[in-house]
């Protein structure tokens, strides 16, 4: 019977220790220190702590530190990955901004004779060229009309002169014919008188 009691006591202590270890695992380090201090005996100004409780607290502390280190390492890896992603995204953003700036620059500029020129300057140059061409056209139209008027006037005067000349020529021809007849008549008279 003592053997049964011993086995039962051993099982009770074993399972009790496991349950207590699980309970202490659920507590944080500060609560475990407080429990250790409360369950410790006093001796003068000192606390007497049972060694298994101290060992259990040490293991719990070491495990908690390992968990914290694991969490810190995991967080550092995650931070490094996120920093890498941030760097990649920043690089993409810088590239996109540079491309956007280039597109805006190209949009705001026009190549004029191979030189990049602002649109406003280009429009000013184009309007000045158009205005210059219009002025040259108006000048040539004016010169053409003036020359055309002078040509018409010269043709008109030429026609008048030709008509006057034709009239003069006809009169001169008639006069010459009349004088020629008169001369012939006089010659005929002189020849008749001589005979």
Coordinates of C-alpha atoms in Angstrom, one line a residue:
X1 CA 0.0 0.0 0.0
X2 CA 2.8 2.4 0.7
X3 CA 4.0 1.6 -2.7
X4 CA 0.7 2.7 -4.2
X5 CA 0.7 5.9 -2.1
X6 CA 4.3 6.6 -3.2
X7 CA 3.3 6.1 -6.9
X8 CA 0.2 8.3 -6.5
X9 CA 2.3 11.0 -4.7
X10 CA 4.9 10.8 -7.4
X11 CA 2.3 11.1 -10.2
X12 CA 0.6 13.9 -8.3
X13 CA 3.8 15.8 -7.9
X14 CA 4.8 15.1 -11.5
X15 CA 1.6 16.3 -13.1
X16 CA 1.3 19.1 -10.6
X17 CA 4.8 20.3 -11.6
X18 CA 3.8 20.1 -15.3
X19 CA 0.6 22.0 -14.7
X20 CA 2.5 24.6 -12.6
X21 CA 5.2 24.9 -15.3
X22 CA 2.4 25.5 -17.9
X23 CA 0.9 28.1 -15.6
X24 CA 4.2 29.8 -15.1
X25 CA 4.8 29.8 -18.8
X26 CA 1.6 31.7 -19.3
X27 CA 2.7 34.4 -16.8
X28 CA 5.1 37.2 -17.8
X29 CA 8.6 37.5 -16.3
X30 CA 7.6 40.2 -13.8
X31 CA 4.7 38.1 -12.5
X32 CA 7.0 35.1 -12.1
X33 CA 9.6 37.2 -10.1
X34 CA 6.8 38.5 -7.9
X35 CA 5.5 35.0 -7.3
X36 CA 9.1 33.8 -6.5
X37 CA 9.5 36.6 -4.0
X38 CA 6.2 35.9 -2.3
X39 CA 6.8 32.2 -2.1
X40 CA 10.3 32.7 -0.7
X41 CA 11.1 32.4 2.9
X42 CA 12.7 35.2 4.9
X43 CA 15.9 34.8 6.7
X44 CA 17.1 38.0 8.5
X45 CA 17.2 40.5 5.6
X46 CA 17.5 37.8 3.0
X47 CA 15.0 35.8 1.0
X48 CA 15.6 32.1 0.7
X49 CA 14.5 30.9 -2.7
X50 CA 14.1 27.3 -3.6
X51 CA 16.6 26.3 -6.2
X52 CA 14.0 24.6 -8.6
X53 CA 11.9 27.8 -8.6
X54 CA 15.0 29.9 -9.4
X55 CA 16.0 27.4 -12.1
X56 CA 12.5 27.4 -13.5
X57 CA 12.5 31.3 -13.5
X58 CA 15.9 31.3 -15.2
X59 CA 14.7 28.9 -17.9
X60 CA 11.5 31.0 -18.4
X61 CA 13.6 34.1 -18.6
X62 CA 16.1 32.6 -21.1
X63 CA 13.1 31.2 -23.1
X64 CA 11.5 34.6 -23.1
X65 CA 14.7 36.3 -24.1
X66 CA 15.1 33.8 -26.9
X67 CA 11.5 34.5 -28.0
X68 CA 12.2 38.2 -27.9
X69 CA 15.4 37.8 -29.9
X70 CA 13.6 35.7 -32.4
X71 CA 10.9 38.3 -32.6
X72 CA 13.5 41.0 -33.0
X73 CA 15.3 39.1 -35.7
X74 CA 12.1 38.4 -37.5
X75 CA 11.2 42.1 -37.2
X76 CA 14.6 43.1 -38.4
X77 CA 14.3 40.7 -41.4
X78 CA 10.8 42.2 -42.1
X79 CA 12.2 45.7 -41.7
X80 CA 15.1 44.9 -44.1
X81 CA 12.6 43.5 -46.6
X82 CA 10.4 46.5 -46.3
X83 CA 13.3 48.8 -46.6
X84 CA 14.4 47.0 -49.7
X85 CA 10.9 47.3 -51.1
X86 CA 10.8 51.0 -50.1
X87 CA 14.2 51.5 -51.9
X88 CA 12.9 49.8 -55.0
X89 CA 9.7 51.8 -54.9
X90 CA 11.7 55.0 -54.3
X91 CA 13.8 54.1 -57.3
X92 CA 10.8 53.4 -59.4
X93 CA 9.2 56.7 -58.2
X94 CA 12.4 58.6 -59.1
X95 CA 12.5 57.0 -62.5
X96 CA 8.8 57.8 -63.0
X97 CA 9.3 61.4 -61.9
X98 CA 12.3 61.7 -64.2
X99 CA 10.3 60.3 -67.1
X100 CA 7.4 62.6 -66.3
X101 CA 9.7 65.6 -66.2
X102 CA 11.2 64.6 -69.5
X103 CA 7.7 64.2 -71.0
X104 CA 6.6 67.6 -69.7
X105 CA 9.8 69.1 -71.0
X106 CA 9.2 67.5 -74.4
X107 CA 5.6 68.5 -74.3
X108 CA 6.5 72.1 -73.5
X109 CA 9.2 72.3 -76.2
X110 CA 9.3 71.9 -80.0
X111 CA 12.4 71.3 -82.0
X112 CA 12.9 74.2 -84.3
X113 CA 15.8 73.9 -86.7
X114 CA 17.1 71.1 -84.5
X115 CA 17.1 73.2 -81.4
X116 CA 14.7 72.7 -78.5
X117 CA 12.5 75.8 -78.3
X118 CA 9.7 76.7 -75.9
X119 CA 6.2 76.6 -77.4
X120 CA 5.6 80.3 -76.7
X121 CA 8.9 81.2 -78.4
X122 CA 8.1 78.9 -81.3
X123 CA 4.6 80.4 -81.7
X124 CA 6.1 83.9 -81.6
X125 CA 8.7 83.0 -84.2
X126 CA 6.0 81.4 -86.4
X127 CA 3.7 84.4 -86.2
X128 CA 6.5 86.8 -87.0
X129 CA 7.4 84.7 -90.0
X130 CA 3.7 84.6 -91.1
X131 CA 3.5 88.4 -90.5
X132 CA 6.7 88.9 -92.5
X133 CA 5.4 86.8 -95.4
X134 CA 2.1 88.6 -95.4
X135 CA 3.9 92.0 -95.5
X136 CA 6.1 90.7 -98.3
X137 CA 3.0 89.5 -100.1
X138 CA 1.2 92.8 -99.6
X139 CA 4.4 94.6 -100.9
X140 CA 4.5 92.5 -104.0
X141 CA 0.7 92.9 -104.6
X142 CA 1.2 96.7 -104.3
X143 CA 4.1 96.6 -106.6
X144 CA 2.2 94.4 -109.1
X145 CA -0.8 96.7 -109.1
X146 CA 1.4 99.7 -109.5
X147 CA 3.4 98.0 -112.3
X148 CA 0.1 96.8 -113.8
X149 CA -1.3 100.3 -113.8
X150 CA 1.9 101.7 -115.3
X151 CA 1.8 99.0 -117.9
X152 CA -1.8 99.6 -118.8
X153 CA -1.1 103.4 -119.0
X154 CA 2.0 102.7 -121.2
X155 CA -0.1 100.4 -123.4
X156 CA -2.8 103.0 -123.6
X157 CA -0.3 105.7 -124.5
X158 CA 1.4 103.3 -127.0
X159 CA -2.0 102.7 -128.6
X160 CA -2.7 106.4 -128.8
X161 CA 0.8 107.0 -130.3
X162 CA 0.3 104.2 -132.7
X163 CA -3.1 105.6 -133.7
X164 CA -1.6 109.1 -134.1
X165 CA 1.3 107.6 -136.0
X166 CA -1.0 105.7 -138.3
X167 CA -3.1 108.8 -138.8
X168 CA 0.1 110.8 -139.5
X169 CA 1.4 108.1 -141.8
X170 CA -1.9 108.0 -143.7
X171 CA -1.9 111.8 -144.0
X172 CA 1.7 111.8 -145.0
X173 CA 1.0 109.1 -147.6
X174 CA -1.9 111.0 -148.9
X175 CA 0.1 114.2 -149.0
X176 CA 2.9 112.3 -150.7
X177 CA 0.5 110.9 -153.2
X178 CA -1.0 114.4 -153.8
X179 CA 2.4 115.9 -154.1
X180 CA 3.4 113.0 -156.4
X181 CA 0.4 113.6 -158.6
X182 CA 1.0 117.3 -158.7
X183 CA 4.6 116.7 -159.6
X184 CA 3.5 114.3 -162.3
X185 CA 1.0 116.8 -163.5
X186 CA 3.6 119.4 -163.6
X187 CA 6.0 117.1 -165.4
X188 CA 3.3 116.2 -167.8
X189 CA 2.6 119.9 -168.4
X190 CA 6.2 120.6 -168.9
X191 CA 6.5 117.7 -171.3
X192 CA 3.4 118.8 -173.1
X193 CA 4.7 122.3 -173.4
X194 CA 8.0 121.0 -174.7
X195 CA 6.5 119.1 -177.5

